[in-house]
Tab-separated table of C-alpha atoms in Angstrom:
chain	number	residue	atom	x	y	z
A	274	UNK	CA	13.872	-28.788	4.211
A	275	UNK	CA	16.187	-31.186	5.603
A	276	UNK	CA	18.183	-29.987	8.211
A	277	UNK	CA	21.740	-30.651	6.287
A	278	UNK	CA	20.283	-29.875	2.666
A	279	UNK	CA	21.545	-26.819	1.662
A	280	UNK	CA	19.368	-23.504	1.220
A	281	UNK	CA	19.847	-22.251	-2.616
A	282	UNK	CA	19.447	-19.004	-3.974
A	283	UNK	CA	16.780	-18.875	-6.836
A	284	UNK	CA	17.949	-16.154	-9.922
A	285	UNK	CA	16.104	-13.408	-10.329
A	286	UNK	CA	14.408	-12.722	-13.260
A	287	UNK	CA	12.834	-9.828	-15.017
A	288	UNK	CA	9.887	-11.242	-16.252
A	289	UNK	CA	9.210	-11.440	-12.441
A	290	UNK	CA	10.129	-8.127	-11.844
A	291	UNK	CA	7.559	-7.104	-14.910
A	292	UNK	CA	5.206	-9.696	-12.700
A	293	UNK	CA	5.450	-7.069	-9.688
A	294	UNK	CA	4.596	-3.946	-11.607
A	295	UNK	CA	1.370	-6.151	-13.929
A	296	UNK	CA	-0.290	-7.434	-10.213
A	297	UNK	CA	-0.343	-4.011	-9.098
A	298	UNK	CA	-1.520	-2.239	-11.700
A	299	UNK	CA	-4.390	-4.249	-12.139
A	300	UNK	CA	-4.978	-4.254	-8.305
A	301	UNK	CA	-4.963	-0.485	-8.375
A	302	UNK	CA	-6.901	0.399	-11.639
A	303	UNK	CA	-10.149	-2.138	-10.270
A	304	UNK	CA	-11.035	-1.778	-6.394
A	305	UNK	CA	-7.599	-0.674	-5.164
A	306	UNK	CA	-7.910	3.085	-6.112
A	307	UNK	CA	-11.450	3.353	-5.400
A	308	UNK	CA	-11.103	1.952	-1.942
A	309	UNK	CA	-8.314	4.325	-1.535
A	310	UNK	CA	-10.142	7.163	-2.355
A	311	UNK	CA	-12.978	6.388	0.195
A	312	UNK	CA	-10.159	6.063	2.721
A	313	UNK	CA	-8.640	9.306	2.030
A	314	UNK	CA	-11.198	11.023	2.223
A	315	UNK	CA	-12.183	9.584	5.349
A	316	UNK	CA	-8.534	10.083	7.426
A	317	UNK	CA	-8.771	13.408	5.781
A	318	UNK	CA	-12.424	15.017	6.814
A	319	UNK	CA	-12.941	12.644	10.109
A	320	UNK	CA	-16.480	13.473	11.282
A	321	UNK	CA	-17.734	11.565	7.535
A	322	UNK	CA	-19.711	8.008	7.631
A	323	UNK	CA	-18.260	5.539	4.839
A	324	UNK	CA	-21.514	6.745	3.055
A	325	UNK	CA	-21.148	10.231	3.724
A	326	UNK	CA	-17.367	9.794	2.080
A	327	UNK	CA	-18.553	8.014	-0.755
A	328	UNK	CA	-21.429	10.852	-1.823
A	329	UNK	CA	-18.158	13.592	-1.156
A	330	UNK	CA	-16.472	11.562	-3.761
A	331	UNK	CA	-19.577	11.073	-6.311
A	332	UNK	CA	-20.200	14.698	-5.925
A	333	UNK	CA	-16.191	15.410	-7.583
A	334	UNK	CA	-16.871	13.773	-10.930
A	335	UNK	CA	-19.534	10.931	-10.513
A	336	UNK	CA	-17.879	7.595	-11.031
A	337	UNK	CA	-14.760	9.132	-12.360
A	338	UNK	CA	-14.726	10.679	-8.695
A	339	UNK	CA	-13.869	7.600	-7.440
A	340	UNK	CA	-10.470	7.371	-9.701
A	341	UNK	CA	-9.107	10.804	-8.681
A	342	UNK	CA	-5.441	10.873	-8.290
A	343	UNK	CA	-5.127	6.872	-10.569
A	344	UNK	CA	-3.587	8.652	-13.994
A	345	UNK	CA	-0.423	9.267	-13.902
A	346	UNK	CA	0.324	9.101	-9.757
A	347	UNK	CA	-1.649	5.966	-8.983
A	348	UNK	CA	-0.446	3.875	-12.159
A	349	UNK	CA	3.146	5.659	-11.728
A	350	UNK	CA	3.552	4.261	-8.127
A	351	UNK	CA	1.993	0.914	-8.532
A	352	UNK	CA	4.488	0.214	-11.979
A	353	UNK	CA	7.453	0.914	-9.730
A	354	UNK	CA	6.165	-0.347	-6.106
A	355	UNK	CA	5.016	-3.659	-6.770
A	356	UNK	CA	8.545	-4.444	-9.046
A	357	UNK	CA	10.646	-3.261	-5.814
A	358	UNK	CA	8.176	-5.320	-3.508
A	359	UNK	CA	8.350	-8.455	-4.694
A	360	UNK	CA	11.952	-7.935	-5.516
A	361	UNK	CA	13.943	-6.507	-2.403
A	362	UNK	CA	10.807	-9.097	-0.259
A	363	UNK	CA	12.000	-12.113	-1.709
A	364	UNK	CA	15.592	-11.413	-1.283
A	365	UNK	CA	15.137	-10.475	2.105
A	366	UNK	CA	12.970	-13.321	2.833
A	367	UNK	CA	15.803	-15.886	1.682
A	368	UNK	CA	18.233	-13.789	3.397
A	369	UNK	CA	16.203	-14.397	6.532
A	370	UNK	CA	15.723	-17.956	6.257
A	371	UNK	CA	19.138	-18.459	4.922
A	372	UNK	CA	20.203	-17.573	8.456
A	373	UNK	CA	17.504	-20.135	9.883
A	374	UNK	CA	14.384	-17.992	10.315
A	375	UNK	CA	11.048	-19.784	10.501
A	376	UNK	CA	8.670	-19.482	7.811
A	377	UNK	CA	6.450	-16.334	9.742
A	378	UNK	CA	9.604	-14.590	10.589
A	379	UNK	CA	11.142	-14.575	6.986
A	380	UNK	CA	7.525	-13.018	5.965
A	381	UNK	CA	7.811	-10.207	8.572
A	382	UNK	CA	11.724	-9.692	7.570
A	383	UNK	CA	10.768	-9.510	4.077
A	384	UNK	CA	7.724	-7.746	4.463
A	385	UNK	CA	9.082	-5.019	6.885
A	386	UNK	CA	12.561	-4.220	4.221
A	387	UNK	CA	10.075	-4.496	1.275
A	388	UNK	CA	7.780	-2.164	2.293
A	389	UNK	CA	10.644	0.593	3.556
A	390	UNK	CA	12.348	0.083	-0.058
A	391	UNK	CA	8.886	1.122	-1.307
A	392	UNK	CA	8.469	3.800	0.712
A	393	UNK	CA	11.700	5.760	-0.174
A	394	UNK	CA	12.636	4.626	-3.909
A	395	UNK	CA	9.201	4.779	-5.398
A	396	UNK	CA	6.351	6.137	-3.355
A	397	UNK	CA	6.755	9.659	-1.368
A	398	UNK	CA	5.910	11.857	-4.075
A	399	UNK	CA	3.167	9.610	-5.769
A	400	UNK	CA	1.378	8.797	-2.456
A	401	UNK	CA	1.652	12.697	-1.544
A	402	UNK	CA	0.271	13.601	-4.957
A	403	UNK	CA	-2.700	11.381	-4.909
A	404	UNK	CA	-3.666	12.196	-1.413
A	405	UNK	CA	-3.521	16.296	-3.057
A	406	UNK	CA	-5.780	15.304	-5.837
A	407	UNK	CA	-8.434	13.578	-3.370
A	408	UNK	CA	-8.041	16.122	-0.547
A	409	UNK	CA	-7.562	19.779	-2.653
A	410	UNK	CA	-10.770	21.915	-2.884
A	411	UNK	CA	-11.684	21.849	-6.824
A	412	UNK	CA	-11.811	25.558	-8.215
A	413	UNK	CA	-15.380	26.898	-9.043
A	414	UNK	CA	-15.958	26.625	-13.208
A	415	UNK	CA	-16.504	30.851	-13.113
A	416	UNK	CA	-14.825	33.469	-14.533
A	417	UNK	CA	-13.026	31.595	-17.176
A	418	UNK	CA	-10.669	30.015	-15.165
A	419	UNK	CA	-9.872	26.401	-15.966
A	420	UNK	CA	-9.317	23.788	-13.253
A	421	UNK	CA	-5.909	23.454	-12.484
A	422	UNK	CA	-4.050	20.240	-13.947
A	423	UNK	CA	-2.540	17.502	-11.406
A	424	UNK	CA	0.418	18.251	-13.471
A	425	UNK	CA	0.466	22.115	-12.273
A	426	UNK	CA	-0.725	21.284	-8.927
A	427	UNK	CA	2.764	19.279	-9.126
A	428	UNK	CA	5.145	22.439	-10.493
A	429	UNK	CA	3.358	24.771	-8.040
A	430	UNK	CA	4.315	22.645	-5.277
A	431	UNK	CA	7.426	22.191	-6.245
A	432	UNK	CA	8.069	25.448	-7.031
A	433	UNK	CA	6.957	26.717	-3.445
A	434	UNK	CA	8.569	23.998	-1.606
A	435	UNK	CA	10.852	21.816	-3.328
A	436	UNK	CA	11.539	18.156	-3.167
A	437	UNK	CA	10.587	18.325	0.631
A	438	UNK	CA	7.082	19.689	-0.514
A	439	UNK	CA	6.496	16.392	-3.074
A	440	UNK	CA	7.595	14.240	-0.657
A	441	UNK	CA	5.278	15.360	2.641
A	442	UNK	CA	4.855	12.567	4.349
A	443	UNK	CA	7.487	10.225	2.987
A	444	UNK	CA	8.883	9.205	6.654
A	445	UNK	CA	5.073	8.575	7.992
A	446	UNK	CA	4.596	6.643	4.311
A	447	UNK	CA	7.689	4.672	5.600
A	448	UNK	CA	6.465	3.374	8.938
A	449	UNK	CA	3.073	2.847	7.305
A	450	UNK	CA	4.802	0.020	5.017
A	451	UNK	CA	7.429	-1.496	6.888
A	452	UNK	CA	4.284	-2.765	9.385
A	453	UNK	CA	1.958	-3.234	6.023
A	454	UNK	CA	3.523	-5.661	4.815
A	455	UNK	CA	5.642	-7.275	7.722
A	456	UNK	CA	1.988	-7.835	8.459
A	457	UNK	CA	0.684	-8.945	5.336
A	458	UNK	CA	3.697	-11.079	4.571
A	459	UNK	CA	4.184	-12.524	8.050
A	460	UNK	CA	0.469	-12.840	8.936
A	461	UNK	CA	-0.264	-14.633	5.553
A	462	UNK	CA	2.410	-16.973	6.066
A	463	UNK	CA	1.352	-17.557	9.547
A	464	UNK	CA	-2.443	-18.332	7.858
A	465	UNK	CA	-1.007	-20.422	4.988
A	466	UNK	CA	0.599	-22.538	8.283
A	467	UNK	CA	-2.869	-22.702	10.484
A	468	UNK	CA	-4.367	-23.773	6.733
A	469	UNK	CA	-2.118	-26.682	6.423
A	470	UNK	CA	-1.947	-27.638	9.931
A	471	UNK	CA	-5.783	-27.821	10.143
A	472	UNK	CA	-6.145	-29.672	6.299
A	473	UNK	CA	-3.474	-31.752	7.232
A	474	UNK	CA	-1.051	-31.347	5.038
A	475	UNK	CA	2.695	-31.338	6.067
A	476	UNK	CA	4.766	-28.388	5.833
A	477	UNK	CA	6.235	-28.769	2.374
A	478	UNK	CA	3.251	-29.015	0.614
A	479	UNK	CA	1.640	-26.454	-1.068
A	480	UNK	CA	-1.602	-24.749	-0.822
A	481	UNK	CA	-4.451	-24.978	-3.616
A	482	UNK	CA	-5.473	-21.685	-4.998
A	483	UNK	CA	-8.510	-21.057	-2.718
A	484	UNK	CA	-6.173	-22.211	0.259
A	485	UNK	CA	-3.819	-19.288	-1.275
A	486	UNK	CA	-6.335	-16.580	-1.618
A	487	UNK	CA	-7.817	-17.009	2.056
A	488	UNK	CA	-4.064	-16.961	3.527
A	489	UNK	CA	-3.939	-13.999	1.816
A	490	UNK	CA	-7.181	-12.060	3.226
A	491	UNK	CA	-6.413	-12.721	6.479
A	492	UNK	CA	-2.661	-11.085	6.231
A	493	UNK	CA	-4.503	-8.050	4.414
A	494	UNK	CA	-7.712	-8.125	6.737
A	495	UNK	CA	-5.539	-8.302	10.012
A	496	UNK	CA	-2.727	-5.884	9.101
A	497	UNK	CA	-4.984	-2.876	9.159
A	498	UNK	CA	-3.780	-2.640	12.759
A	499	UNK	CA	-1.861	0.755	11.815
A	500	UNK	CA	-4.501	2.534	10.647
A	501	UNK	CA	-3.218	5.198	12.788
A	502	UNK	CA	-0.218	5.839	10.511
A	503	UNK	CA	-2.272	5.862	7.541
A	504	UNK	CA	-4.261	8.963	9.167
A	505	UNK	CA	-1.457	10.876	10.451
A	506	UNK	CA	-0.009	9.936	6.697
A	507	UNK	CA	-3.251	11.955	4.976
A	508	UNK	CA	-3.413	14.579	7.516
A	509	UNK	CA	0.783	15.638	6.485
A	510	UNK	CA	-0.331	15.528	3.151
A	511	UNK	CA	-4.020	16.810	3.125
A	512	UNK	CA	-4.826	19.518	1.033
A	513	UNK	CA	-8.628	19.962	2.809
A	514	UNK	CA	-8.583	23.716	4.358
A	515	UNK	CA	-8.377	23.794	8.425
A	516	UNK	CA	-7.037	26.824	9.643
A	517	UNK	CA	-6.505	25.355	12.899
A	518	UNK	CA	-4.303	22.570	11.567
A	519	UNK	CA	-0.304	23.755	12.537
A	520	UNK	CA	1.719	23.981	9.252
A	521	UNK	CA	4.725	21.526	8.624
A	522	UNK	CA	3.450	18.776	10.715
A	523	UNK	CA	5.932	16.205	11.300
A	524	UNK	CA	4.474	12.252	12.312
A	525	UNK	CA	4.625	13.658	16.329
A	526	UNK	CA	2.555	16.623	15.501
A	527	UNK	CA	0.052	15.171	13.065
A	528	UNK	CA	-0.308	12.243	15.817
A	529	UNK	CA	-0.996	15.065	18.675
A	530	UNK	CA	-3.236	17.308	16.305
A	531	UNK	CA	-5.718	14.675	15.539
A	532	UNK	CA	-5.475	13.498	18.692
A	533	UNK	CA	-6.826	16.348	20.410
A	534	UNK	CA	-9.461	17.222	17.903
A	535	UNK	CA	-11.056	13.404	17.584
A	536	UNK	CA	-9.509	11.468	20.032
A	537	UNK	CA	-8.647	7.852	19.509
A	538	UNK	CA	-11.634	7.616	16.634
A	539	UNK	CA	-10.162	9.991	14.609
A	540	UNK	CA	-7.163	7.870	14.842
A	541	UNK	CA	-8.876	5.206	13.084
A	542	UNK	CA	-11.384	6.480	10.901
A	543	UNK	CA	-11.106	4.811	7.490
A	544	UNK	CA	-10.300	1.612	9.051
A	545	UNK	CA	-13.156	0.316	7.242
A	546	UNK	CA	-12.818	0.296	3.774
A	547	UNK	CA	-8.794	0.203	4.424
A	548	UNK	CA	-9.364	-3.673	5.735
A	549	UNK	CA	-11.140	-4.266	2.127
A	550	UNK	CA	-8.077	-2.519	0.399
A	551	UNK	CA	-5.688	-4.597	2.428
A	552	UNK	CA	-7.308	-7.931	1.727
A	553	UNK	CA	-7.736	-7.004	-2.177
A	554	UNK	CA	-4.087	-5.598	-2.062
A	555	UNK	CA	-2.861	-8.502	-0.449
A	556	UNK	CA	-4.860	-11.040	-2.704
A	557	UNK	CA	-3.269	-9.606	-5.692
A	558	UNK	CA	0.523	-9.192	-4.048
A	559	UNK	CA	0.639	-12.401	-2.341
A	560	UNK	CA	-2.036	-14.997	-3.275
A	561	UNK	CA	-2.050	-14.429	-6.994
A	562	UNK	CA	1.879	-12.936	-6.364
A	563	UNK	CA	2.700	-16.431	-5.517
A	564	UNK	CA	0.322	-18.207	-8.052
A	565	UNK	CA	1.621	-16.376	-11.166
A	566	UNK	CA	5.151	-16.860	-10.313
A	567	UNK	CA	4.748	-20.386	-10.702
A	568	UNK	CA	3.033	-19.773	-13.852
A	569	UNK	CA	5.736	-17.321	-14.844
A	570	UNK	CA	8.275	-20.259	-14.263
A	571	UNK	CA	6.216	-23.064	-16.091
A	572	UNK	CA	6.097	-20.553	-19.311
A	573	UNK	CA	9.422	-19.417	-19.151
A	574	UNK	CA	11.415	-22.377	-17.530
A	575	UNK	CA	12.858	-20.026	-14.777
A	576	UNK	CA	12.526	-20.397	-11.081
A	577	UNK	CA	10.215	-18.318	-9.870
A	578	UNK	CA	12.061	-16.004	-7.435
A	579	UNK	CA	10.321	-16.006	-4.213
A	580	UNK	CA	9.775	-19.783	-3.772
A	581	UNK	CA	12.865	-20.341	-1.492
């Protein structure tokens, strides 16, 4: 941009809102939720293998195992989370730059208020629920008694401990994606910058699509860095039975519990398969996020909203 040309403010549109809520449904009903369940379950019982995990989860319901906890909190949370991400992201992000920010700092910025908007409108009670559905021990199939619903798992929650109860978690949830996707954001933009520096093109050109998607993996691969908030984020919410584990753990006591039980592995067990979420998350969110927008604009004639 040149340095008296003014920076404008693109409309916002709600087929790009609609855009947000499309990329991450699709993200979470093909690898997303069964790389999430893997994950889970890993943070959650933290002496498994990745293999170990994965026969824990084929044992609960075969295939179907593997999409515990996707209908309704999965779908529920990625309808609403991905609308408020790429909304309150790219109005923070030309927010940011409006006030001169470089290109990697307007990523974080927008990342970072994204991810906490997330967090508290739309997440806490879905990302609590799902981690319930994965973690809870299923009842036997004896005595006539049917498996409890995710629906009454929900009410009798509720009913024992109120919105606090649906919500475990919500601050450690918080933390988790304010640095998700300041990372993703900022460290993708950083990539999409190394890309075009090292292909030679100049900084207002854009990427190709392939030039997108590995921009894209990187920010997602790399931003698994937290993986310790994403286990002390299970372990609040975990339904697996420890009688050892204290009860109402807040992020300072789940942090200190697995600490002293597993030590700085247990702090990052899942890390694994939560890199191959993060890079298929981030794929979807930001490389094709990007890429349909533009296609969103070409179809409807509006300006696609994050291309400040």
């Amino acid at each position: 941009m040149a340095p008296n040309q003014e920076l404008k403010k693109k409309p916002v549109s709600f087929s790009n809102i609609l855009l947000g809520a499309g990329l991450n449904l699709a993200e979470v009903t093909t690898l997303g939720q069964p790389l999430e369940v893997i994950k889970t379950t890993m943070a959650a019982n933290r002496s498994l293998s990745i293999l170990q995990s994965a026969k824990l989860v084929w044992s609960r319901g075969g295939v179907l195992g593997f999409y515990q906890g996707l209908i309704p909190w999965a779908w529920i949370e990625a309808s609403t989370k991905g609308a408020v991400l790429l909304f309150v992201s790219a109005e923070a992000e030309y927010q940011f730059k409006k006030i001169g920010a470089s290109n990697f700092g307007s990523g974080i910025g927008g990342g970072i208020i994204g991810g906490l908007a997330q967090a508290y409108l739309t997440m806490g009670f879905c990302t609590c629920m799902k981690t319930v559905e994965i973690t809870r021990s299923k009842q036997a199939a004896v005595g006539g008694v049917a498996q409890q619903t995710s629906f009454q798992v929900f009410k009798e929650i509720y009913a024992k401990e109120g919105l606090r109860g649906i919500n475990k978690g919500v601050n450690a949830v918080a933390i988790r994606q304010c640095t998700n996707w300041g990372s993703r954001f900022g460290l993708s933009r950083l990539a999409e910058d190394v890309i075009k520096n090292l292909t030679g093109k100049n900084k207002d050109e854009k990427l190709g699509g392939l030039e997108k998607i590995l921009a894209s993996a990187i920010g997602g691969g790399l931003s698994a860095w937290n993986q310790p908030i994403e286990v002390i984020r299970v372990e609040m919410q975990s339904k697996t039975n420890d009688p050892n584990r204290p009860k109402n753990l807040s992020v300072a006591g789940a942090f200190k519990y697995i600490y002293q039980n597993n030590g700085i592995k247990g702090l990052y067990r899942g890390v694994a398969p939560r890199i191959g979420l993060g890079i298929w998350q981030t794929i979807f969110m930001v490389g094709f996020g990007d890429m349909a927008r533009e296609l969103v604009g070409k179809l409807t004639g509006e300006t696609p909203v994050a291309k400040h």
